[in-house]
């Protein structure tokens, strides 16, 4: 029997339906009796049956972010315990690849009693495009239907809508990341593509205003995550790291720990004092959201005034800093130095000027400027969050300009780089993951989906259709119009929203209030998911998806090179699908059969073959660091046993051992011959022989090509060639009715939404243990709370121009005055008054298209009021979304 496939070795326990269903019934009964206290027993199906460590076996669990090691003890088709990397010593050089709190809660998530169990249909929806009662989406009741009924209904609607309205009437708001994990893997609309295509989204979500600005100023769409910019051992050679926005990531932790032990000083510039900041920071500098640009200018002023900046570096490697170094293509004669000094607007960008905007004291701004220009090597880094603001492109311009003024480019321990060290670790060269060999069915009408920026330099083709921008998709669906770059306003007529894949666009795109209108407008919405998420609640047909523990796909689909020295691929299929859950590709195959589409177009090779291909083509660094070699050693007997096609090969580890282990880690030592040459060392060493990919071949502080290119997007205002501070439309300046007298306006608070330790976006939101430990309350500064007369845990109504939410408050000094923080990802839960009791940041955030299509989540203004209605339950006591017919 195949170890890779559904026919797993007999040592893996088979599902015990009876035991399983019994546990569910007990769990449901317990819920009904006790309300909902946050105990494991109510939501974890197998509780009480953890048993001894004799009846089952330890199996490597695929963990979808691919960064750490997750192992489960499987008994009778249940993961009853979890552990993580407990091998070797946990050192700075070779840290154990320990699982984060979310990974460790996977058992509670995947085996929760609130898993979707059966296909369901919304009661008042009827196929045919007439009696669909869209207004009841989010309010209707549900009925259980069979898989045959569900697939017939979906196939019928697809055929009807495709025949009558064509592929441009289907919208698939895939995020492109697939963070939820899952069988859908990289491509998610094979069926629609085989039938003529559908409408995708374009723009950036993770990277905010970074990619296009970076392309033109730096010569690369982004300057890479930390492990790509340099090696952990060279990062430890830095004197100081100045970090704008410190993420709650997990992988970065081991780097930060090594850097702390090496004595690197950390300065964190962030409105919020996060747990991560608490761990690493030597200095915390709170800054108002979206005003980092002003802070940067204040620093630049102090550098110029005191001649602290690296003029030699600027002269040799950049254009646009001063009048003597302007690029040839400049259409204005403005340069950065004179802008800072106030030559063009009679406003010298003094630390005092900056302080009024960004909230950092003038002395602190001067101190930062002095540290940035005296500490060497310096890590000058920003995560994406400060660029996920309305003026995120202006911020990106200023970040590079002032970073380059310090000259920290291209030598060990130095960097001027943007992006989250955790989330961007593109292709570490210790390990090169293999390819599953799955054929993609391209979308014949629409380019994308595009997470980064499909309009990479020169990539824009006016003849092509790119779909709807993330931030403007809902407005386009509601209004029937969208802006198509150089073509201007165009009609669009979406009839079906399609989500048979692992993302949550309604919950996760900005402007969710508009999103609900869009969902309620169309004729048909189909979603597949593991849980009754908000996207499901606003659908007509809901299909229960198998988690990636329940398919052998995990080997093939979840290999992500996010960890620079280890690779995690999961091993064997962990358990059989729970209840009636099916993987997304099976769903599309079954639909294809009903629609006379060749199922081979949906799945060109078996899961087993795809999984085998990944392992067979993965390359790893040789022991002596002299080059790469295949990871898996494969014999003809292995190939015969797995029933796949392949050729025997030599490799480092026998393939069966890899499957048992589920991961492979390379070992490092500070004196090994492998250290990534610092990024841009070639440019530093010989800028003539190794020019940057910009019109001048240098770093462009003044970038005419950036402005020219931005005009294509059709968004306003177009960024200027010179880095300048521009207040955001819903930024700090707009919290005032009168800036001069500092009289506050209707929406006096700024709110940011961060990626919290509690969840991966909306995933894990339903895990009570996580909600209990990291309650996603509204963080409010103690002074602000006192002014509003608020008590700890009190419920407040938060109102923006775009929507209203209820939240309990967490009164804390960890957020700066005037700023509120709420973790992103809460499941929307609108009540009858249209107020979101779920506390979604996207109900507050407006959906509008800015820059190159990024979503300005961290630019949002609100007011806060005491709530005199029913107080909110803590999130960990909220009822599970389960159904009577279960
Ligand atoms: N306010 C605000 N909003 C944000 C952000 C922010 O900073 N602030 N950040 C944004 C960013 S950077 C990103 S990348 C996006 C991410 O947003 P998404 O990529 O949409 O991620 P998730 O919300 O985790 O959605 C994943 C969904 O897939 C489901 N799932 C898991 N496995 C499977 C499977 O096998 N099959 C199926 N069918 N479903 C499965 C999960 O249960 C979950 O509902 O969010 C964005 N939204
Ligand atoms: N636990 C966990 N980790 C994740 C994710 C997750 O959902 N959960 N998502 C992953 C994904 S897809 C992505 S894109 C990345 C996102 O990673 P980041 O882009 O780093 O995003 P955040 O964690 O939202 O924000 C990082 C910090 O920036 C701060 N910040 C917000 N606005 C501003 C501002 O205007 N100026 C300054 N200086 N700071 C600001 C926040 O307070 C926060 O402390 O995280 C990845 N890692
Ligand atoms: Mo992201």
Tab-separated table of N, CA and C in Angstrom, residues 645-732:
chain	number	residue	atom	x	y	z
A	645	UNK	N	5.341	7.361	-11.106
A	645	UNK	CA	6.381	7.334	-12.132
A	645	UNK	C	7.593	8.073	-11.638
A	646	UNK	N	8.780	7.537	-11.916
A	646	UNK	CA	9.984	8.210	-11.446
A	646	UNK	C	11.214	7.400	-11.793
A	647	UNK	N	12.360	7.980	-11.487
A	647	UNK	CA	13.630	7.293	-11.723
A	647	UNK	C	14.395	7.248	-10.407
A	648	UNK	N	15.014	6.132	-10.108
A	648	UNK	CA	15.785	6.064	-8.868
A	648	UNK	C	16.872	7.135	-8.852
A	649	UNK	N	17.203	7.637	-7.684
A	649	UNK	CA	18.263	8.651	-7.595
A	649	UNK	C	19.004	8.542	-6.268
A	650	UNK	N	20.236	9.018	-6.281
A	650	UNK	CA	21.003	9.125	-5.036
A	650	UNK	C	20.544	10.382	-4.322
A	651	UNK	N	20.622	10.376	-3.015
A	651	UNK	CA	20.237	11.580	-2.282
A	651	UNK	C	20.729	11.495	-0.856
A	652	UNK	N	20.452	12.513	-0.089
A	652	UNK	CA	20.987	12.568	1.281
A	652	UNK	C	20.222	11.686	2.260
A	653	UNK	N	18.886	11.635	2.084
A	653	UNK	CA	18.048	10.906	3.050
A	653	UNK	C	17.093	9.991	2.281
A	654	UNK	N	16.943	8.740	2.706
A	654	UNK	CA	15.974	7.860	2.037
A	654	UNK	C	14.574	8.461	2.078
A	655	UNK	N	13.864	8.371	0.968
A	655	UNK	CA	12.565	9.046	0.857
A	655	UNK	C	11.599	8.596	1.952
A	656	UNK	N	11.676	7.326	2.332
A	656	UNK	CA	10.748	6.853	3.360
A	656	UNK	C	11.039	7.508	4.712
A	657	UNK	N	12.310	7.739	4.956
A	657	UNK	CA	12.690	8.400	6.202
A	657	UNK	C	12.161	9.844	6.214
A	658	UNK	N	12.240	10.485	5.048
A	658	UNK	CA	11.723	11.861	4.952
A	658	UNK	C	10.233	11.902	5.257
A	659	UNK	N	9.520	10.906	4.733
A	659	UNK	CA	8.078	10.877	4.965
A	659	UNK	C	7.754	10.670	6.437
A	660	UNK	N	8.560	9.862	7.092
A	660	UNK	CA	8.359	9.659	8.526
A	660	UNK	C	8.596	10.963	9.276
A	661	UNK	N	9.694	11.612	8.919
A	661	UNK	CA	10.156	12.785	9.645
A	661	UNK	C	9.334	14.034	9.338
A	662	UNK	N	8.968	14.184	8.057
A	662	UNK	CA	8.177	15.339	7.649
A	662	UNK	C	8.971	16.611	7.481
A	663	UNK	N	10.235	16.581	7.780
A	663	UNK	CA	11.018	17.783	7.518
A	663	UNK	C	12.487	17.445	7.410
A	664	UNK	N	13.230	18.420	6.916
A	664	UNK	CA	14.671	18.256	6.804
A	664	UNK	C	15.306	19.579	7.216
A	665	UNK	N	16.296	19.530	8.070
A	665	UNK	CA	16.958	20.763	8.497
A	665	UNK	C	18.457	20.662	8.249
A	666	UNK	N	19.008	21.733	7.701
A	666	UNK	CA	20.455	21.800	7.508
A	666	UNK	C	21.091	22.333	8.788
A	667	UNK	N	22.329	21.984	9.035
A	667	UNK	CA	23.019	22.459	10.240
A	667	UNK	C	23.973	23.580	9.868
A	668	UNK	N	24.061	24.590	10.747
A	668	UNK	CA	24.928	25.738	10.484
A	668	UNK	C	25.918	25.926	11.628
A	669	UNK	N	27.039	26.547	11.293
A	669	UNK	CA	27.916	27.031	12.357
A	669	UNK	C	28.531	28.339	11.875
A	670	UNK	N	28.889	29.233	12.815
A	670	UNK	CA	29.330	30.571	12.402
A	670	UNK	C	30.564	30.519	11.504
A	671	UNK	N	31.358	29.430	11.594
A	671	UNK	CA	32.550	29.395	10.747
A	671	UNK	C	32.373	28.485	9.530
A	672	UNK	N	31.115	28.102	9.237
A	672	UNK	CA	30.953	27.293	8.028
A	672	UNK	C	31.136	28.191	6.798
A	673	UNK	N	31.419	27.568	5.661
A	673	UNK	CA	31.732	28.393	4.490
A	673	UNK	C	30.493	29.023	3.849
A	674	UNK	N	29.321	28.764	4.440
A	674	UNK	CA	28.106	29.275	3.819
A	674	UNK	C	27.602	30.520	4.538
A	675	UNK	N	27.726	31.630	3.904
A	675	UNK	CA	27.098	32.839	4.429
A	675	UNK	C	26.652	33.598	3.197
A	676	UNK	N	25.393	34.040	3.205
A	676	UNK	CA	24.905	34.748	2.023
A	676	UNK	C	25.692	36.052	1.895
A	677	UNK	N	26.216	36.291	0.719
A	677	UNK	CA	26.877	37.573	0.478
A	677	UNK	C	25.843	38.658	0.724
A	678	UNK	N	26.182	39.687	1.484
A	678	UNK	CA	25.157	40.705	1.735
A	678	UNK	C	24.563	41.216	0.430
A	679	UNK	N	23.267	41.331	0.427
A	679	UNK	CA	22.569	41.826	-0.743
A	679	UNK	C	23.153	43.182	-1.139
A	680	UNK	N	23.318	43.403	-2.414
A	680	UNK	CA	23.839	44.667	-2.979
A	680	UNK	C	25.347	44.860	-2.758
A	681	UNK	N	26.041	43.802	-2.334
A	681	UNK	CA	27.498	43.940	-2.197
A	681	UNK	C	28.117	44.213	-3.564
A	682	UNK	N	27.538	43.598	-4.606
A	682	UNK	CA	28.070	43.832	-5.955
A	682	UNK	C	27.965	45.314	-6.327
A	683	UNK	N	26.820	45.892	-6.002
A	683	UNK	CA	26.612	47.311	-6.322
A	683	UNK	C	27.567	48.181	-5.508
A	684	UNK	N	27.712	47.853	-4.255
A	684	UNK	CA	28.607	48.619	-3.388
A	684	UNK	C	30.041	48.562	-3.921
A	685	UNK	N	30.438	47.360	-4.309
A	685	UNK	CA	31.835	47.191	-4.691
A	685	UNK	C	32.155	47.795	-6.048
A	686	UNK	N	31.217	47.719	-6.977
A	686	UNK	CA	31.473	48.277	-8.303
A	686	UNK	C	30.169	48.740	-8.955
A	687	UNK	N	29.748	49.947	-8.645
A	687	UNK	CA	28.445	50.410	-9.133
A	687	UNK	C	28.404	50.595	-10.649
A	688	UNK	N	29.551	50.701	-11.280
A	688	UNK	CA	29.541	50.871	-12.729
A	688	UNK	C	29.345	49.514	-13.406
A	689	UNK	N	30.089	48.536	-12.922
A	689	UNK	CA	29.962	47.196	-13.512
A	689	UNK	C	28.644	46.535	-13.122
A	690	UNK	N	28.100	46.897	-11.966
A	690	UNK	CA	26.864	46.264	-11.475
A	690	UNK	C	25.785	47.307	-11.211
A	691	UNK	N	25.319	47.976	-12.274
A	691	UNK	CA	24.333	49.040	-12.038
A	691	UNK	C	23.016	48.477	-11.509
A	692	UNK	N	22.267	49.299	-10.803
A	692	UNK	CA	20.915	48.929	-10.396
A	692	UNK	C	20.008	48.992	-11.614
A	693	UNK	N	18.910	48.268	-11.533
A	693	UNK	CA	17.987	48.208	-12.662
A	693	UNK	C	17.031	49.424	-12.634
A	694	UNK	N	17.630	50.607	-12.784
A	694	UNK	CA	16.865	51.858	-12.827
A	694	UNK	C	17.371	52.643	-14.035
A	695	UNK	N	16.637	53.665	-14.487
A	695	UNK	CA	17.102	54.399	-15.676
A	695	UNK	C	18.529	54.931	-15.522
A	696	UNK	N	18.893	55.401	-14.340
A	696	UNK	CA	20.235	55.958	-14.154
A	696	UNK	C	21.242	54.884	-13.770
A	697	UNK	N	20.765	53.686	-13.459
A	697	UNK	CA	21.655	52.631	-12.983
A	697	UNK	C	22.020	52.811	-11.512
A	698	UNK	N	21.494	53.872	-10.890
A	698	UNK	CA	21.786	54.128	-9.471
A	698	UNK	C	20.493	54.061	-8.666
A	699	UNK	N	20.635	54.122	-7.357
A	699	UNK	CA	19.461	54.306	-6.515
A	699	UNK	C	18.871	55.674	-6.838
A	700	UNK	N	17.561	55.712	-7.063
A	700	UNK	CA	16.952	56.980	-7.481
A	700	UNK	C	16.107	57.585	-6.363
A	701	UNK	N	16.706	58.533	-5.661
A	701	UNK	CA	15.919	59.267	-4.661
A	701	UNK	C	14.880	60.104	-5.397
A	702	UNK	N	15.295	60.691	-6.500
A	702	UNK	CA	14.345	61.334	-7.413
A	702	UNK	C	14.063	60.324	-8.524
A	703	UNK	N	12.820	59.867	-8.654
A	703	UNK	CA	12.516	58.870	-9.686
A	703	UNK	C	11.398	59.344	-10.601
A	704	UNK	N	11.786	59.850	-11.749
A	704	UNK	CA	10.803	60.294	-12.734
A	704	UNK	C	10.021	59.097	-13.274
A	705	UNK	N	10.723	57.983	-13.463
A	705	UNK	CA	10.054	56.810	-14.051
A	705	UNK	C	8.963	56.281	-13.116
A	706	UNK	N	9.158	56.452	-11.823
A	706	UNK	CA	8.121	56.036	-10.872
A	706	UNK	C	6.837	56.835	-11.126
A	707	UNK	N	6.973	58.131	-11.195
A	707	UNK	CA	5.790	58.970	-11.417
A	707	UNK	C	5.139	58.645	-12.761
A	708	UNK	N	5.970	58.517	-13.792
A	708	UNK	CA	5.414	58.206	-15.118
A	708	UNK	C	4.624	56.905	-15.056
A	709	UNK	N	5.205	55.918	-14.381
A	709	UNK	CA	4.564	54.614	-14.333
A	709	UNK	C	3.291	54.645	-13.505
A	710	UNK	N	3.316	55.375	-12.391
A	710	UNK	CA	2.147	55.420	-11.506
A	710	UNK	C	0.918	55.969	-12.216
A	711	UNK	N	1.158	56.781	-13.248
A	711	UNK	CA	0.020	57.366	-13.954
A	711	UNK	C	-0.850	56.290	-14.595
A	712	UNK	N	-0.240	55.161	-14.929
A	712	UNK	CA	-1.002	54.063	-15.539
A	712	UNK	C	-2.132	53.592	-14.637
A	713	UNK	N	-1.888	53.593	-13.340
A	713	UNK	CA	-2.877	53.014	-12.428
A	713	UNK	C	-4.166	53.816	-12.344
A	714	UNK	N	-4.067	55.059	-12.690
A	714	UNK	CA	-5.278	55.871	-12.695
A	714	UNK	C	-5.755	56.247	-11.304
A	715	UNK	N	-4.935	56.049	-10.276
A	715	UNK	CA	-5.345	56.450	-8.936
A	715	UNK	C	-4.780	57.833	-8.633
A	716	UNK	N	-5.416	58.505	-7.708
A	716	UNK	CA	-4.933	59.828	-7.349
A	716	UNK	C	-4.699	59.878	-5.847
A	717	UNK	N	-3.817	60.756	-5.369
A	717	UNK	CA	-2.871	61.515	-6.193
A	717	UNK	C	-1.719	60.620	-6.622
A	718	UNK	N	-1.201	60.883	-7.807
A	718	UNK	CA	-0.041	60.151	-8.301
A	718	UNK	C	1.164	60.595	-7.474
A	719	UNK	N	2.041	59.671	-7.109
A	719	UNK	CA	3.182	60.102	-6.291
A	719	UNK	C	4.128	60.962	-7.115
A	720	UNK	N	4.726	61.921	-6.460
A	720	UNK	CA	5.697	62.784	-7.129
A	720	UNK	C	7.033	62.055	-7.239
A	721	UNK	N	7.905	62.529	-8.138
A	721	UNK	CA	9.198	61.841	-8.284
A	721	UNK	C	10.058	61.959	-7.025
A	722	UNK	N	9.859	63.042	-6.270
A	722	UNK	CA	10.681	63.288	-5.094
A	722	UNK	C	9.943	62.789	-3.841
A	723	UNK	N	10.641	62.128	-2.907
A	723	UNK	CA	9.971	61.685	-1.681
A	723	UNK	C	9.475	62.888	-0.875
A	724	UNK	N	8.183	62.910	-0.604
A	724	UNK	CA	7.611	64.020	0.167
A	724	UNK	C	6.608	63.454	1.160
A	725	UNK	N	6.392	64.187	2.239
A	725	UNK	CA	5.343	63.777	3.164
A	725	UNK	C	4.003	64.271	2.644
A	726	UNK	N	3.031	63.359	2.563
A	726	UNK	CA	1.694	63.755	2.153
A	726	UNK	C	0.702	63.231	3.184
A	727	UNK	N	-0.042	64.133	3.829
A	727	UNK	CA	-1.023	63.651	4.812
A	727	UNK	C	-2.053	62.757	4.133
A	728	UNK	N	-2.464	61.690	4.823
A	728	UNK	CA	-3.475	60.792	4.257
A	728	UNK	C	-4.860	61.398	4.416
A	729	UNK	N	-5.765	61.022	3.513
A	729	UNK	CA	-7.128	61.568	3.574
A	729	UNK	C	-7.829	61.198	4.874
A	730	UNK	N	-7.528	60.008	5.398
A	730	UNK	CA	-8.091	59.641	6.704
A	730	UNK	C	-6.954	59.486	7.705
A	731	UNK	N	-6.013	60.425	7.664
A	731	UNK	CA	-4.843	60.336	8.525
A	731	UNK	C	-4.951	61.209	9.765
A	732	UNK	N	-3.836	61.306	10.485
A	732	UNK	CA	-3.817	62.028	11.756
A	732	UNK	C	-4.333	63.452	11.621
